[in-house]
Amino acid sequence: MSFAVRRLQKELSKIHKDGLPQGISLVKADDFDEWLLDIRVFGENPLYKGQRFRLKFKFGNNYPIEPPEVTFTTGLERQIPMHPHIYSNGIICLDLLSPSQGWSPVQNVESVCVSIQSMLASNRKNERPEGNDEFVARNTKSPKHINFVYDDPTV
Amino acid sequence: MKVHVQKYSAVATWKWDVAEDEVCGICRVQFDGTCPSCKYPGEDCPLLVGKCGHSFHMHCIFDWIGTESSKGLCPMCRQKFEFEES
């Protein structure tokens, strides 16, 4: 059994035992390749009020030494949240998810969800990243391997 | 009644000198258990205590430090991960 599977088993049993923070719920974790979680944002932020968003986690064999691939995905009543760091195809530009920037193996599914939840909660801009349309049309790379420039600490 | 001990078998248990429920931040297994790559806990799967005060299974932290992206930093506090050679 791989390192990743054992680590994910630990995370899953902790989630079943202790639950997840408010606004975060596990939707699907049938295997150790891909999990789905829903997040909601609380507070008065009108951008996301009353909505749910779905995150897809893809784990490689080297998780947690390497970060999972985390994207937003659409579904029934699930849209891609508007955010200047979230492309309309669901790709999230967040240093925490980058192997060469902010990822650390002590992060886990829960902590990543909490970071993304607060990234939404603090956003006031109803817009997509610059160059969104071109990026979405052209990008063929896996989100983990895109060299984003993390230059905007304001959102 | 006087008892004369003629023979005894000593049995000992050991534990790492850390809080009982403390887990390795990388694999999330308790320190008294093994890292996911090992079968038996104990000397073959030791802990490494960094000078920054953060501990990990030696194999777990080496997996991380061995990657380019770690830049040699502690996963907890992002200071350079250094440890006392024992």
CSV table of C-alpha atoms in Angstrom, one decimal:
chain,number,residue,atom,x,y,z
A,1,MET,CA,0.0,0.0,0.0
A,2,SER,CA,1.4,3.3,-1.0
A,3,PHE,CA,2.4,6.2,1.3
A,4,ALA,CA,-0.4,8.3,-0.2
A,5,VAL,CA,-3.1,5.7,0.5
A,6,ARG,CA,-2.1,5.3,4.1
A,7,ARG,CA,-2.0,9.0,4.7
A,8,LEU,CA,-5.5,9.4,3.0
A,9,GLN,CA,-6.9,6.6,5.1
A,10,LYS,CA,-5.8,8.5,8.2
A,11,GLU,CA,-7.3,11.7,6.9
A,12,LEU,CA,-10.6,9.9,6.0
A,13,SER,CA,-11.0,8.3,9.4
A,14,LYS,CA,-10.3,11.6,11.1
A,15,ILE,CA,-13.0,13.2,9.0
A,16,HIS,CA,-15.5,10.5,9.8
A,17,LYS,CA,-14.6,10.8,13.5
A,18,ASP,CA,-14.3,14.5,14.1
A,19,GLY,CA,-16.1,16.0,11.0
A,20,LEU,CA,-15.0,19.0,9.0
A,21,PRO,CA,-15.1,22.7,9.7
A,22,GLN,CA,-18.3,24.6,9.1
A,23,GLY,CA,-19.2,25.0,5.5
A,24,ILE,CA,-17.0,22.1,4.3
A,25,SER,CA,-18.5,18.7,3.5
A,26,LEU,CA,-17.2,15.5,2.0
A,27,VAL,CA,-19.2,14.5,-1.1
A,28,LYS,CA,-17.3,11.5,-2.4
A,29,ALA,CA,-14.2,9.6,-1.3
A,30,ASP,CA,-14.7,6.2,-2.7
A,31,ASP,CA,-11.1,5.7,-3.5
A,32,PHE,CA,-7.7,7.2,-2.9
A,33,ASP,CA,-7.3,8.8,-6.3
A,34,GLU,CA,-10.0,11.5,-6.3
A,35,TRP,CA,-12.2,13.1,-3.7
A,36,LEU,CA,-15.0,15.6,-4.0
A,37,LEU,CA,-15.8,18.2,-1.4
A,38,ASP,CA,-18.3,21.0,-1.2
A,39,ILE,CA,-17.6,24.3,0.3
A,40,ARG,CA,-19.8,27.2,1.3
A,41,VAL,CA,-18.8,30.7,2.4
A,42,PHE,CA,-20.4,32.2,5.4
A,43,GLY,CA,-20.9,35.8,6.3
A,44,GLU,CA,-22.3,38.6,4.2
A,45,ASN,CA,-20.2,38.3,1.1
A,46,PRO,CA,-22.8,38.8,-1.6
A,47,LEU,CA,-20.6,37.1,-4.3
A,48,TYR,CA,-21.1,33.7,-2.8
A,49,LYS,CA,-24.1,34.0,-0.6
A,50,GLY,CA,-26.3,30.9,-0.6
A,51,GLN,CA,-24.1,29.0,-3.1
A,52,ARG,CA,-22.1,25.8,-2.9
A,53,PHE,CA,-19.0,25.1,-4.8
A,54,ARG,CA,-17.4,21.7,-5.6
A,55,LEU,CA,-13.7,21.0,-5.2
A,56,LYS,CA,-12.0,18.1,-6.9
A,57,PHE,CA,-8.9,16.7,-5.3
A,58,LYS,CA,-6.7,14.4,-7.3
A,59,PHE,CA,-3.9,12.6,-5.4
A,60,GLY,CA,-0.8,11.2,-6.8
A,61,ASN,CA,1.3,8.4,-5.3
A,62,ASN,CA,3.6,10.9,-3.8
A,63,TYR,CA,1.0,12.7,-1.8
A,64,PRO,CA,1.6,14.5,0.6
A,65,ILE,CA,5.3,15.0,-0.4
A,66,GLU,CA,3.7,16.4,-3.6
A,67,PRO,CA,0.5,18.5,-3.5
A,68,PRO,CA,-2.8,17.2,-4.7
A,69,GLU,CA,-4.3,18.7,-7.8
A,70,VAL,CA,-7.2,20.8,-6.7
A,71,THR,CA,-9.7,22.4,-9.0
A,72,PHE,CA,-13.3,23.6,-8.9
A,73,THR,CA,-15.7,21.6,-10.9
A,74,THR,CA,-19.2,22.3,-12.1
A,75,GLY,CA,-22.2,20.1,-11.5
A,76,LEU,CA,-25.9,20.4,-10.5
A,77,GLU,CA,-26.2,23.8,-8.9
A,78,ARG,CA,-22.4,24.0,-8.7
A,79,GLN,CA,-20.7,26.9,-10.7
A,80,ILE,CA,-17.1,28.0,-10.7
A,81,PRO,CA,-16.8,30.8,-8.2
A,82,MET,CA,-16.0,34.2,-9.5
A,83,HIS,CA,-12.6,35.2,-8.2
A,84,PRO,CA,-9.5,37.1,-9.6
A,85,HIS,CA,-7.4,33.9,-9.0
A,86,ILE,CA,-9.9,31.3,-10.2
A,87,TYR,CA,-10.1,30.6,-13.9
A,88,SER,CA,-13.5,29.8,-15.5
A,89,ASN,CA,-12.3,26.2,-16.1
A,90,GLY,CA,-11.9,25.7,-12.4
A,91,ILE,CA,-8.1,26.1,-12.1
A,92,ILE,CA,-7.1,27.8,-9.0
A,93,CYS,CA,-4.0,30.0,-8.7
A,94,LEU,CA,-3.0,29.5,-5.1
A,95,ASP,CA,0.6,29.3,-3.9
A,96,LEU,CA,-0.3,26.6,-1.4
A,97,LEU,CA,-1.1,24.2,-4.2
A,98,SER,CA,2.2,24.7,-6.0
A,99,PRO,CA,4.9,22.1,-5.5
A,100,SER,CA,7.6,24.7,-5.8
A,101,GLN,CA,6.0,27.5,-3.9
A,102,GLY,CA,3.7,27.1,-0.9
A,103,TRP,CA,3.0,23.4,-0.6
A,104,SER,CA,4.1,21.6,2.6
A,105,PRO,CA,3.5,18.0,3.4
A,106,VAL,CA,1.9,18.9,6.7
A,107,GLN,CA,-1.0,20.4,4.7
A,108,ASN,CA,-4.0,18.1,4.2
A,109,VAL,CA,-7.4,18.0,2.5
A,110,GLU,CA,-9.0,19.9,5.3
A,111,SER,CA,-6.4,22.6,5.5
A,112,VAL,CA,-6.5,23.2,1.8
A,113,CYS,CA,-10.3,23.5,1.9
A,114,VAL,CA,-10.1,26.0,4.7
A,115,SER,CA,-7.6,28.1,2.8
A,116,ILE,CA,-9.7,28.1,-0.3
A,117,GLN,CA,-12.8,28.9,1.7
A,118,SER,CA,-11.1,31.9,3.2
A,119,MET,CA,-9.7,32.9,-0.2
A,120,LEU,CA,-13.3,33.2,-1.3
A,121,ALA,CA,-14.6,34.8,1.9
A,122,SER,CA,-12.1,37.7,1.7
A,123,ASN,CA,-12.7,38.4,-2.0
A,124,ARG,CA,-14.7,41.4,-3.0
A,125,LYS,CA,-13.9,41.4,-6.8
A,126,ASN,CA,-16.5,40.0,-9.1
A,127,GLU,CA,-14.0,39.1,-11.8
A,128,ARG,CA,-11.8,36.5,-13.5
A,129,PRO,CA,-8.1,36.5,-13.7
A,130,GLU,CA,-6.5,38.7,-16.4
A,131,GLY,CA,-6.2,36.7,-19.6
A,132,ASN,CA,-8.8,34.2,-18.5
A,133,ASP,CA,-10.3,33.5,-21.9
A,134,GLU,CA,-7.0,32.9,-23.6
A,135,PHE,CA,-5.7,30.7,-20.7
A,136,VAL,CA,-8.8,28.6,-20.7
A,137,ALA,CA,-8.7,28.2,-24.5
A,138,ARG,CA,-5.0,27.3,-24.6
A,139,ASN,CA,-4.0,25.6,-21.4
A,140,THR,CA,-3.3,21.9,-21.7
A,141,LYS,CA,-1.0,21.6,-18.6
A,142,SER,CA,-2.1,20.1,-15.4
A,143,PRO,CA,-2.7,22.9,-12.9
A,144,LYS,CA,0.1,21.8,-10.7
A,145,HIS,CA,2.7,22.4,-13.3
A,146,ILE,CA,1.6,25.9,-14.4
A,147,ASN,CA,4.1,28.5,-13.4
A,148,PHE,CA,1.8,31.0,-11.9
A,149,VAL,CA,3.3,34.2,-10.6
A,150,TYR,CA,2.1,34.8,-7.1
A,151,ASP,CA,2.3,38.5,-7.0
A,152,ASP,CA,-1.0,39.7,-5.6
A,153,PRO,CA,-1.3,39.5,-1.9
A,154,THR,CA,-4.4,41.7,-1.8
A,155,VAL,CA,-6.9,38.9,-2.5
B,1,MET,CA,6.9,-17.4,53.5
B,2,LYS,CA,10.2,-16.8,51.9
B,3,VAL,CA,10.4,-16.9,48.1
B,4,HIS,CA,13.5,-17.5,46.3
B,5,VAL,CA,13.7,-16.3,42.8
B,6,GLN,CA,15.5,-18.7,40.7
B,7,LYS,CA,15.0,-17.3,37.3
B,8,TYR,CA,13.1,-14.5,35.7
B,9,SER,CA,12.5,-13.1,32.2
B,10,ALA,CA,12.4,-9.4,31.9
B,11,VAL,CA,10.0,-7.7,29.6
B,12,ALA,CA,10.3,-4.1,28.6
B,13,THR,CA,8.4,-1.7,26.5
B,14,TRP,CA,9.7,1.4,25.0
B,15,LYS,CA,8.2,4.7,23.7
B,16,TRP,CA,9.6,7.7,22.0
B,17,ASP,CA,9.9,10.6,24.4
B,18,VAL,CA,7.1,12.7,22.9
B,19,ALA,CA,3.5,13.3,23.9
B,20,GLU,CA,1.5,10.1,23.5
B,21,ASP,CA,-0.9,11.2,20.9
B,22,GLU,CA,1.6,13.2,18.9
B,23,VAL,CA,1.6,12.3,15.2
B,24,CYS,CA,4.2,12.8,12.5
B,25,GLY,CA,2.9,15.8,10.5
B,26,ILE,CA,3.8,14.2,7.2
B,27,CYS,CA,2.3,10.8,7.4
B,28,ARG,CA,-0.1,11.5,10.4
B,29,VAL,CA,0.9,8.2,12.1
B,30,GLN,CA,1.7,8.3,15.8
B,31,PHE,CA,5.4,8.5,16.5
B,32,ASP,CA,5.2,5.2,18.3
B,33,GLY,CA,4.0,3.6,15.0
B,34,THR,CA,6.1,3.3,11.9
B,35,CYS,CA,6.2,5.6,9.0
B,36,PRO,CA,4.2,4.2,6.0
B,37,SER,CA,7.4,2.7,4.4
B,38,CYS,CA,8.4,0.6,7.4
B,39,LYS,CA,7.0,-2.5,9.0
B,40,TYR,CA,8.4,-2.4,12.5
B,41,PRO,CA,8.5,0.6,14.8
B,42,GLY,CA,11.7,1.3,16.8
B,43,GLU,CA,15.2,1.9,15.9
B,44,ASP,CA,14.8,1.1,12.2
B,45,CYS,CA,12.3,3.9,11.9
B,46,PRO,CA,13.6,6.6,14.2
B,47,LEU,CA,12.4,10.1,14.8
B,48,LEU,CA,14.3,13.1,13.9
B,49,VAL,CA,14.0,16.2,16.0
B,50,GLY,CA,14.8,19.4,14.1
B,51,LYS,CA,16.6,22.3,15.8
B,52,CYS,CA,13.4,24.2,15.1
B,53,GLY,CA,11.7,21.9,17.6
B,54,HIS,CA,9.6,20.0,15.0
B,55,SER,CA,9.8,16.2,14.9
B,56,PHE,CA,9.1,13.7,12.1
B,57,HIS,CA,9.7,10.1,11.2
B,58,MET,CA,13.2,10.2,9.7
B,59,HIS,CA,12.0,8.5,6.5
B,60,CYS,CA,9.1,11.0,6.1
B,61,ILE,CA,11.2,14.1,6.6
B,62,PHE,CA,14.0,12.7,4.3
B,63,ASP,CA,11.4,12.1,1.6
B,64,TRP,CA,10.4,15.7,1.8
B,65,ILE,CA,13.9,17.2,2.2
B,66,GLY,CA,15.0,15.1,-0.8
B,67,THR,CA,12.7,17.0,-3.1
B,68,GLU,CA,13.8,20.1,-4.8
B,69,SER,CA,10.7,22.0,-3.9
B,70,SER,CA,11.3,21.6,-0.2
B,71,LYS,CA,14.3,23.9,-0.4
B,72,GLY,CA,15.5,22.1,2.7
B,73,LEU,CA,12.9,23.7,4.9
B,74,CYS,CA,10.9,22.3,7.8
B,75,PRO,CA,7.3,21.6,6.6
B,76,MET,CA,5.9,23.1,9.8
B,77,CYS,CA,7.8,26.4,10.2
B,78,ARG,CA,9.7,26.9,7.0
B,79,GLN,CA,13.0,27.4,8.7
B,80,LYS,CA,15.9,25.4,7.4
B,81,PHE,CA,15.5,21.9,8.7
B,82,GLU,CA,18.6,21.0,10.7
B,83,PHE,CA,19.1,18.3,13.3
B,84,GLU,CA,21.7,17.1,15.7
B,85,GLU,CA,23.6,14.1,14.4
B,86,SER,CA,23.6,11.6,17.1
